Tab-separated table of C-alpha atoms and ligand atoms in Angstrom:
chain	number	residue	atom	x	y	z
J	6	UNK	CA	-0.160	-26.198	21.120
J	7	UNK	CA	0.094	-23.609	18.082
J	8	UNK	CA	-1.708	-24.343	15.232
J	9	UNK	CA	-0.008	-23.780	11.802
J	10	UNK	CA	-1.949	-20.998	10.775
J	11	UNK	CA	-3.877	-18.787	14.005
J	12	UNK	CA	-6.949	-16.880	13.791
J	13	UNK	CA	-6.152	-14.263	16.416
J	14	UNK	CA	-2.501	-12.563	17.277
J	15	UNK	CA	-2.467	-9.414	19.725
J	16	UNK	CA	0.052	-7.006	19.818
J	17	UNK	CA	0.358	-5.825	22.972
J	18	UNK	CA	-0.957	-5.782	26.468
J	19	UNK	CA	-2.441	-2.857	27.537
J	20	UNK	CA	-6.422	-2.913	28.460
J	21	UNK	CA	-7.544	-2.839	24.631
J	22	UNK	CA	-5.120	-5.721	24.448
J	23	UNK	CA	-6.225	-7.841	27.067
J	24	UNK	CA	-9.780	-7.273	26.398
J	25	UNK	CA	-9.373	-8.398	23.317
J	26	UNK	CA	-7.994	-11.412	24.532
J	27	UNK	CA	-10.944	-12.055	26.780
J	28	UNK	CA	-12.917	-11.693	24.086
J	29	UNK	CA	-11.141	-13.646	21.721
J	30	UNK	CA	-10.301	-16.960	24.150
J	31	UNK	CA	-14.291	-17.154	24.763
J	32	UNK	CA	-15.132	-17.132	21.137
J	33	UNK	CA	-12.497	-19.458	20.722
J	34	UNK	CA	-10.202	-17.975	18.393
J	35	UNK	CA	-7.379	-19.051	20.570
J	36	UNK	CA	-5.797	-15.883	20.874
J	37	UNK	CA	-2.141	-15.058	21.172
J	38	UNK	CA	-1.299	-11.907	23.081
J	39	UNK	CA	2.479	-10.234	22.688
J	40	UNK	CA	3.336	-8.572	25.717
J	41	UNK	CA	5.830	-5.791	23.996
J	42	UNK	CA	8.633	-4.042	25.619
J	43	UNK	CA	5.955	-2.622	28.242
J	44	UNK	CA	4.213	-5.152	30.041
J	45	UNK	CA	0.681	-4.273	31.254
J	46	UNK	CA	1.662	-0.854	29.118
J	47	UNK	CA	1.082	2.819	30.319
J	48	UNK	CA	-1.204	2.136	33.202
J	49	UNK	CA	1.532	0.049	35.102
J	50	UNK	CA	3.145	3.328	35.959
J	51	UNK	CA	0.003	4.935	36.975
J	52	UNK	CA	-0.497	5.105	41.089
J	53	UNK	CA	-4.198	4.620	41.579
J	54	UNK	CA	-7.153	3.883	38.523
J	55	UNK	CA	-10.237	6.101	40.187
J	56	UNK	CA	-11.889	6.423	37.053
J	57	UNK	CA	-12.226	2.774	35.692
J	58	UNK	CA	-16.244	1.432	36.732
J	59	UNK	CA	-16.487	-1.549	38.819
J	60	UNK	CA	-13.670	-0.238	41.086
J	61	UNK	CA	-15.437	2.254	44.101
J	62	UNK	CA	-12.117	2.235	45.912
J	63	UNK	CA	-9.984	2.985	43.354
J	64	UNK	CA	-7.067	0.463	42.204
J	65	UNK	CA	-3.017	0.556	41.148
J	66	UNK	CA	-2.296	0.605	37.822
J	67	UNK	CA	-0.359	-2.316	38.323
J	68	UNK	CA	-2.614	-4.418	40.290
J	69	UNK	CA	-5.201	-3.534	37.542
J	70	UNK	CA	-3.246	-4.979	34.448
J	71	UNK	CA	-2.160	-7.754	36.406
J	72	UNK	CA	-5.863	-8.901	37.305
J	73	UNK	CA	-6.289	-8.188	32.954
J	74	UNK	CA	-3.121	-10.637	32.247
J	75	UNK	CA	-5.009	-13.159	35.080
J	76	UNK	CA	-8.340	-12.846	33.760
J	77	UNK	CA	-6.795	-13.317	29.825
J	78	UNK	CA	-4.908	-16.597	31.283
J	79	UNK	CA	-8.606	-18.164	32.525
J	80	UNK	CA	-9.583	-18.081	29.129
J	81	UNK	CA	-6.479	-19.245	27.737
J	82	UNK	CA	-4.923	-16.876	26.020
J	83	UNK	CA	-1.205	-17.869	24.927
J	84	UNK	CA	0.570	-14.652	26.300
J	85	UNK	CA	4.008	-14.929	24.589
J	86	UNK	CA	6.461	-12.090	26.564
J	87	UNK	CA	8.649	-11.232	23.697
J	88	UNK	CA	8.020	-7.943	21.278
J	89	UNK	CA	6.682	-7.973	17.675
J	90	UNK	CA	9.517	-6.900	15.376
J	91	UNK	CA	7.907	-6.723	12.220
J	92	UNK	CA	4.751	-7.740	10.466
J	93	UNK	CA	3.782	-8.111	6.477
J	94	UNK	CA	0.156	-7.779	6.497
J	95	UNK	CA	-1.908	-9.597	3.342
J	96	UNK	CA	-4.006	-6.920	0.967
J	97	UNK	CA	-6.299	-9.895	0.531
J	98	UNK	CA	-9.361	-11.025	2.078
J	99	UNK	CA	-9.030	-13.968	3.790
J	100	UNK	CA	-5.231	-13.564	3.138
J	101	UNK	CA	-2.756	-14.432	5.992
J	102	UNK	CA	-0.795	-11.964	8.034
J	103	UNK	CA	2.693	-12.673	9.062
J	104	UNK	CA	3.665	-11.780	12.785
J	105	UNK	CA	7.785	-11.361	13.374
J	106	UNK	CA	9.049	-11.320	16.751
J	107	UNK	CA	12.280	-11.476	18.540
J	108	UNK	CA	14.804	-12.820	15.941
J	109	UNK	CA	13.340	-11.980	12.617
J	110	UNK	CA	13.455	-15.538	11.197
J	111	UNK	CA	10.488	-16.498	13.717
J	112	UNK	CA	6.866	-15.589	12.320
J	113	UNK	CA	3.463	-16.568	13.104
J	114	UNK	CA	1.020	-16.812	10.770
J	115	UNK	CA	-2.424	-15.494	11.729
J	116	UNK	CA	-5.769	-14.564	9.597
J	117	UNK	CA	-6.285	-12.080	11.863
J	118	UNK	CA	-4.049	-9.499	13.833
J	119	UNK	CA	-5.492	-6.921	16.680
J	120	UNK	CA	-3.246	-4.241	17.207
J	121	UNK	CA	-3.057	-3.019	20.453
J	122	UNK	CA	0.558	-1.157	20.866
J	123	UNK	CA	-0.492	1.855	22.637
J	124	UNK	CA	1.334	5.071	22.906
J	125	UNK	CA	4.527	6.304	24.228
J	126	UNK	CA	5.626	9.296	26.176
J	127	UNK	CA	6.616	12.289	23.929
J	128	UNK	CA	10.000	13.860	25.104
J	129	UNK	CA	10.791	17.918	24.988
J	130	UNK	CA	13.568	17.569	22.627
J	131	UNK	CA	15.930	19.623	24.548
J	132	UNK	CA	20.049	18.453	25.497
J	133	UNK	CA	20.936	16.204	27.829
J	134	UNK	CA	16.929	15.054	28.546
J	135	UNK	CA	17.657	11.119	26.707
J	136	UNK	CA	21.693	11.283	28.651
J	137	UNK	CA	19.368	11.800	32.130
J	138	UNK	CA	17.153	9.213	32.183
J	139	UNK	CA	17.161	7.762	35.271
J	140	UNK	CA	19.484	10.390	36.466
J	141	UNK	CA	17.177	12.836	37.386
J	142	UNK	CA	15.196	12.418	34.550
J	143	UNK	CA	11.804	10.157	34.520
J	144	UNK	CA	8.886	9.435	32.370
J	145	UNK	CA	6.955	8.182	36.277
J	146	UNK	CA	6.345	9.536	38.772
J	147	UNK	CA	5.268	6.376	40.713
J	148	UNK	CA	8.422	4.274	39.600
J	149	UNK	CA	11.438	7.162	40.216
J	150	UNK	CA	9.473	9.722	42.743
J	151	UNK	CA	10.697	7.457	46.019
J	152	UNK	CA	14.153	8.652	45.189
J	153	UNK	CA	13.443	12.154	45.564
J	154	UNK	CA	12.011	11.821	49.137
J	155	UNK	CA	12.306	15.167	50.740
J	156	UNK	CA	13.708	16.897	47.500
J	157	UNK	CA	12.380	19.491	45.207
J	158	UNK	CA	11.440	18.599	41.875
J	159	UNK	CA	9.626	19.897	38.796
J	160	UNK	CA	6.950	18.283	36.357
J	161	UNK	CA	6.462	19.721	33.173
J	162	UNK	CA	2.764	19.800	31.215
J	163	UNK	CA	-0.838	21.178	31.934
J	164	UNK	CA	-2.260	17.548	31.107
J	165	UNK	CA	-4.322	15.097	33.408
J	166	UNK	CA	-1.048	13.163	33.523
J	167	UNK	CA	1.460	16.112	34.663
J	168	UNK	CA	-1.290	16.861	37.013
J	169	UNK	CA	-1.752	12.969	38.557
J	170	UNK	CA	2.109	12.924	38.777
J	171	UNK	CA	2.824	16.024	40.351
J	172	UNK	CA	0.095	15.457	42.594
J	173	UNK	CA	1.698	12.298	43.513
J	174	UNK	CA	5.118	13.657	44.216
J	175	UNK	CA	3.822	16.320	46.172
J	176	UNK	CA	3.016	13.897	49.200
J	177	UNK	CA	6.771	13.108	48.900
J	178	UNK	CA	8.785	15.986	48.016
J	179	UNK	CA	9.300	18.759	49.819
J	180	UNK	CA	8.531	20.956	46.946
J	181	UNK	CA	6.955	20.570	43.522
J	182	UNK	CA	7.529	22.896	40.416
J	183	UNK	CA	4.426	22.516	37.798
J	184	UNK	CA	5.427	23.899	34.320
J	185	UNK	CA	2.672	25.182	32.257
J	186	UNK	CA	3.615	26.669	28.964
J	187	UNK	CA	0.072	28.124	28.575
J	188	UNK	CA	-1.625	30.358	30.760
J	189	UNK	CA	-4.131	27.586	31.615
J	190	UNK	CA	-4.087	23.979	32.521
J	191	UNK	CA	-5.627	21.465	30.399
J	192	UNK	CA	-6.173	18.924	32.831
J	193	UNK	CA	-9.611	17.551	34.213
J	194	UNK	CA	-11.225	20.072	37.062
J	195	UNK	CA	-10.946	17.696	39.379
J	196	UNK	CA	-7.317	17.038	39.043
J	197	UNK	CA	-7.049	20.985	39.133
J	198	UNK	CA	-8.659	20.973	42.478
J	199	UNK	CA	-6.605	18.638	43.960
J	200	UNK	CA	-3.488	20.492	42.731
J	201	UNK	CA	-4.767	23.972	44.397
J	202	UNK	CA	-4.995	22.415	47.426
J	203	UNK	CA	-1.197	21.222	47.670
J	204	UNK	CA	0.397	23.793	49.272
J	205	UNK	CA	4.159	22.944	48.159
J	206	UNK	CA	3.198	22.671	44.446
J	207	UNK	CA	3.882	25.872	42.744
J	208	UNK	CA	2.428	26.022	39.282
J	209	UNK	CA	4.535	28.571	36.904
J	210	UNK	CA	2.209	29.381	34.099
J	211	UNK	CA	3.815	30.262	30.440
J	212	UNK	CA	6.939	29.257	30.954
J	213	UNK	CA	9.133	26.835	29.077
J	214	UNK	CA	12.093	25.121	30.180
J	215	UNK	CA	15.399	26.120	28.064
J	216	UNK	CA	17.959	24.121	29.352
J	217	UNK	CA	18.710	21.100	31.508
J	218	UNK	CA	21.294	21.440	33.684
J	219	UNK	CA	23.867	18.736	35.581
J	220	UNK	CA	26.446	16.134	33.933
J	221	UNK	CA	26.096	12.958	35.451
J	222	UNK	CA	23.003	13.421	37.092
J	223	UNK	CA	20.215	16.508	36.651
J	224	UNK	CA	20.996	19.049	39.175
J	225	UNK	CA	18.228	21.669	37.737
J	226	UNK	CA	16.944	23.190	34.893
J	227	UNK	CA	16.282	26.584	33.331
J	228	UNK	CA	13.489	28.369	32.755
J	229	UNK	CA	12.067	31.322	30.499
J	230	UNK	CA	8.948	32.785	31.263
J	231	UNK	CA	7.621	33.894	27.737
J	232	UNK	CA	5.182	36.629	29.404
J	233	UNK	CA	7.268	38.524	31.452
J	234	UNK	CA	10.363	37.486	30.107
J	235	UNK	CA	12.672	36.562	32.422
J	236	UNK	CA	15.048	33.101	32.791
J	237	UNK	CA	14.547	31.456	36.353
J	238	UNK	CA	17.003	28.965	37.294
J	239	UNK	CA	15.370	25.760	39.643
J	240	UNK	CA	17.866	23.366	41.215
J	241	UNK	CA	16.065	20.290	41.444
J	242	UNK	CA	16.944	16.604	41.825
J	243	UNK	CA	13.784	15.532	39.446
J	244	UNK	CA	12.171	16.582	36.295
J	245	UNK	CA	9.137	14.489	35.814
J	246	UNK	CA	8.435	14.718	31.801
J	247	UNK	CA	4.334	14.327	31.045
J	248	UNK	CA	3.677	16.288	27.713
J	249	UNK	CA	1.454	13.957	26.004
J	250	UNK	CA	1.904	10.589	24.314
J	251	UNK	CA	2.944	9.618	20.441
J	252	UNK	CA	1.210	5.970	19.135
J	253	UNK	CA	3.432	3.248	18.573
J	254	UNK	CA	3.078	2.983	15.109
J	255	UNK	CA	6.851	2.706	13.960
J	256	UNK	CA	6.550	-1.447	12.871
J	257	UNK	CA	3.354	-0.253	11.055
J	258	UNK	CA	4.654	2.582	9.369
J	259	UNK	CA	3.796	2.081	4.702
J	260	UNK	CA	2.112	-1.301	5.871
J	261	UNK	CA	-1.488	0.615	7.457
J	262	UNK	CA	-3.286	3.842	7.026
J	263	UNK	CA	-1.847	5.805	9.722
J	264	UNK	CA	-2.901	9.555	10.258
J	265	UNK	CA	-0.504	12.707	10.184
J	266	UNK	CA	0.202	11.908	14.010
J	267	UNK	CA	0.939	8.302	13.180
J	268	UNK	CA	-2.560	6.865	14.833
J	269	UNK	CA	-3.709	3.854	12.838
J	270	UNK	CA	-7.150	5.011	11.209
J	271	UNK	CA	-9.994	2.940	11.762
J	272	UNK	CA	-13.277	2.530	9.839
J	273	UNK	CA	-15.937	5.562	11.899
J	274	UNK	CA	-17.754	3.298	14.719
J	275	UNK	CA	-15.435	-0.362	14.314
J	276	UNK	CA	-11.846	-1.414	15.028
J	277	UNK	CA	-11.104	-2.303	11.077
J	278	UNK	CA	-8.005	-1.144	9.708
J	279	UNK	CA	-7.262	-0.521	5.688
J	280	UNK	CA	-6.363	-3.877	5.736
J	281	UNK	CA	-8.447	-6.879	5.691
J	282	UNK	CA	-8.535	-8.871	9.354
J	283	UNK	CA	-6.188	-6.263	10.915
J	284	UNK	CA	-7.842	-4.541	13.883
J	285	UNK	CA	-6.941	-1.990	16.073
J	286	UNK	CA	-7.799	-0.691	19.299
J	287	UNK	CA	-7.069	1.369	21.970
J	288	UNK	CA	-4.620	4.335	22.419
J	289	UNK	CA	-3.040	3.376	18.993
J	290	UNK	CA	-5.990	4.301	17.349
J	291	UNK	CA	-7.213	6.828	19.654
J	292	UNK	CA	-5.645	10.277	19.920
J	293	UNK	CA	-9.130	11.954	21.960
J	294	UNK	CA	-10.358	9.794	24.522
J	295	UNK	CA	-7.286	7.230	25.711
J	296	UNK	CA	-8.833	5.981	28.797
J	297	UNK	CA	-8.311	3.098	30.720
J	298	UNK	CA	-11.761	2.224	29.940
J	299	UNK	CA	-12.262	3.223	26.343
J	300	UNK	CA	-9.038	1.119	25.875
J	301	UNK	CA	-10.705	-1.810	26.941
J	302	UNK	CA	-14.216	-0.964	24.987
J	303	UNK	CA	-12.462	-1.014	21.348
J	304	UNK	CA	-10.396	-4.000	22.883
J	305	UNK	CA	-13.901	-5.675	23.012
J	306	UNK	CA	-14.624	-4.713	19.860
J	307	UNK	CA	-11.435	-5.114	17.807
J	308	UNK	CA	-12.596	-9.061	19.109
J	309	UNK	CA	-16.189	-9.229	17.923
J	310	UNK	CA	-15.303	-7.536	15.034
J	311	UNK	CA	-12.596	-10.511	14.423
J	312	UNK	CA	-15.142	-13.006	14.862
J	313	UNK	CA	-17.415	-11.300	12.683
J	314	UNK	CA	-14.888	-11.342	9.851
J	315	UNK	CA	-14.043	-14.963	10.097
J	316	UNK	CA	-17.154	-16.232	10.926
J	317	UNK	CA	-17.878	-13.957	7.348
J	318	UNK	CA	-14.663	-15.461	5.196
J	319	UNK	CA	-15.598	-19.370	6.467
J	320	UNK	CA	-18.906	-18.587	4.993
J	321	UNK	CA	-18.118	-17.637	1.263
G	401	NDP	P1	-2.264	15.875	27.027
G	401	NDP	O1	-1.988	15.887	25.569
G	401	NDP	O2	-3.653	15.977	27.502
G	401	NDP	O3	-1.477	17.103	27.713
G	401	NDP	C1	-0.149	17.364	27.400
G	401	NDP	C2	0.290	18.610	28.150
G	401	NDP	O4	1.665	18.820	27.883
G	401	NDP	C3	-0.444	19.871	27.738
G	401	NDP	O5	-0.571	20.733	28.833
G	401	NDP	C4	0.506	20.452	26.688
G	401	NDP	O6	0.425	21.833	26.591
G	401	NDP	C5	1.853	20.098	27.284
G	401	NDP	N1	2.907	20.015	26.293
G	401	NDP	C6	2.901	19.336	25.119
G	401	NDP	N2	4.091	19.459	24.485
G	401	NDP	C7	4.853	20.238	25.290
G	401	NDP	C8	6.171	20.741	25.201
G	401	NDP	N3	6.967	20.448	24.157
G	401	NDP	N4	6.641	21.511	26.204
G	401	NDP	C9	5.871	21.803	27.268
G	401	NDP	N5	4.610	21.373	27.420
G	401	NDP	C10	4.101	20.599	26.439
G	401	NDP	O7	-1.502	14.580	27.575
G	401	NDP	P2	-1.729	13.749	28.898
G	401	NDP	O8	-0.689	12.694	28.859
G	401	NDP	O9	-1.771	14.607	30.083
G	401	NDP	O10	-3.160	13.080	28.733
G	401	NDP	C11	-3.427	12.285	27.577
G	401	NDP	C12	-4.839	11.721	27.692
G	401	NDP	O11	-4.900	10.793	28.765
G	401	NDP	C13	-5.880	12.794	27.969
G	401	NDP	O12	-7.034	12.487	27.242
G	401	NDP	C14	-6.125	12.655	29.445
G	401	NDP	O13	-7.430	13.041	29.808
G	401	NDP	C15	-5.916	11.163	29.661
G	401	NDP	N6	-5.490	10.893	31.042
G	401	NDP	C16	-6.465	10.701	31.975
G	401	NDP	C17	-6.153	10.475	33.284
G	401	NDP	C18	-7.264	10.310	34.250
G	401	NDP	O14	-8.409	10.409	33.849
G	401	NDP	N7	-7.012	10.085	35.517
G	401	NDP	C19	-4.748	10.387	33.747
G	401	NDP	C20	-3.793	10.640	32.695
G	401	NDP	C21	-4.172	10.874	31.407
G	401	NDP	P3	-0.732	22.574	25.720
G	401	NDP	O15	-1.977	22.501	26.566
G	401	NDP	O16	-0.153	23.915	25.556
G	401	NDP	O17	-0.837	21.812	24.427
């Protein structure tokens, strides 16, 4: 049953957000946990977690965050599947935060708020790339890369991620494009060595693609190599987008400190916002590290530092 006034709302349900939860449920703040428009957020479109400790042989990103919603539900966490729409968040200490969601009219109130919202995949900006989606055009390599079985397809970025995904569709494609603006990759050496040894990826260093090409579905894209300077066509069936990540900041945007990228800034070494009982952790907060892991360590602390503040208010 909801009380009339909570002490612990979540916003979202990635790993900072259900470690919070976990966190939260056995202090007994009774937390409530919004899913948002991405259940089990970034990870559930990851293939395998090999990095996350506890886990020798490795684990899917969705089997992962579904064992994280489990775990949150032993504990009790209300998980409410709906997004937050909009929040007014008190200047006051001890003040009370109002959580919209769905249909504006609906709010919670709350004392304190955790903000766990994550990031979102950045796009290149170029025609045609938002008409594509799921035409030719993915964000996942995991969810879309069954359909190009056999196919040739292209990934663009030099990150850990481009590098996971296009090592991914390389056991299913016949062929796999890796587009590198730089003349380096910036992805982890071990990702790097995996790539090398896929003999149907072929990574084309400092070269940016120009131009998407196909109407109702991608068909291939255009290329211009910015060292030698000359425009390569590629006809592919996929282009697998994996340029980095912007936080997901917009409901926050004049209502929290958020930095020049749009990260919600945190106090050095805690999870507390500019506002009094509003938390935040994981990749919202976190434009270096945004690991699985990490995720979940400021989840676990955005929740002690909750209980710290109450526990503080109650007593003055
Ligand atoms: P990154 O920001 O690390 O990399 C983005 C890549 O995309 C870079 O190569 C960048 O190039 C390139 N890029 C950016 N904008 C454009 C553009 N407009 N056109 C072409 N290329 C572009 O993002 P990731 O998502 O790869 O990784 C984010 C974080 O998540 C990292 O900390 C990473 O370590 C972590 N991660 C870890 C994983 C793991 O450990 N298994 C898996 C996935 C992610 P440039 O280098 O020139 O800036």
């Amino acid at each position: 049953m909801l009380k009339k006034i909570q002490d612990c709302v979540i916003i979202g349900s990635g790993p900072a957000g259900y470690s919070a939860a976990i966190y939260a449920s056995r202090a007994d703040l009774h937390p409530i946990l919004f899913v948002g428009f991405q259940p089990g957020g970034q990870l559930t479109t990851t293939t395998s977690i090999d990095n996350y400790l506890g886990f020798p042989a490795g684990i899917s990103g969705i089997d992962f965050m579904e064992n994280c919603k489990k775990q949150a539900e032993r504990f009790n966490t209300l998980i409410i599947d709906q997004s937050v729409t909009n929040v007014f968040l008190s200047n006051q200490k001890g003040g009370i935060h109002r959580i919209f969601f769905e249909k504006e009219k609906e709010c919670l109130k709350s004392r304190g708020v955790i903000i766990a919202t994550g990031s979102s995949p950045k796009f290149l900006g170029i025609d045609r790339e938002k008409e594509l989606i799921g035409l030719g055009v993915s964000f996942c390599a995991t969810c879309d890369g069954f359909f190009h079985k056999g196919k040739e397809v292209a990934v663009i970025g030099g990150g850990d991620t481009a590098l996971e995904e296009a090592n991914y569709l390389s056991k299913i494609c016949k062929k796999v494009y890796l587009i590198v603006r730089k003349n380096y990759l910036r992805a982890s050496k071990i990702l790097q060595s995996h790539i090398s040894k896929r003999n149907n990826v072929n990574v084309l260093f400092c070269s940016n693609i120009t131009k998407i090409i196909g109407n109702d579905f991608l068909e291939g894209i255009k290329i211009f190599n910015h060292e030698n300077k000359t425009i390569t066509t590629l006809l592919i069936s996929g282009l697998f987008i994996a340029i980095g990540h912007i936080p997901n900041t917009e409901i926050f945007k004049n209502k929290l400190d958020l930095d020049d990228r749009g990260y919600v800034i945190v106090k050095k070494g805690s999870t507390m916002t500019n506002k009094p009982g509003v938390f935040a952790a994981g990749d919202v907060q976190d434009p270096n590290y945004r690991q699985a892991i990490t995720s979940a360590g400021t989840g676990c602390m955005a929740a002690l530092d909750l209980e710290r503040y109450l526990y503080h208010e109650k007593m003055e």
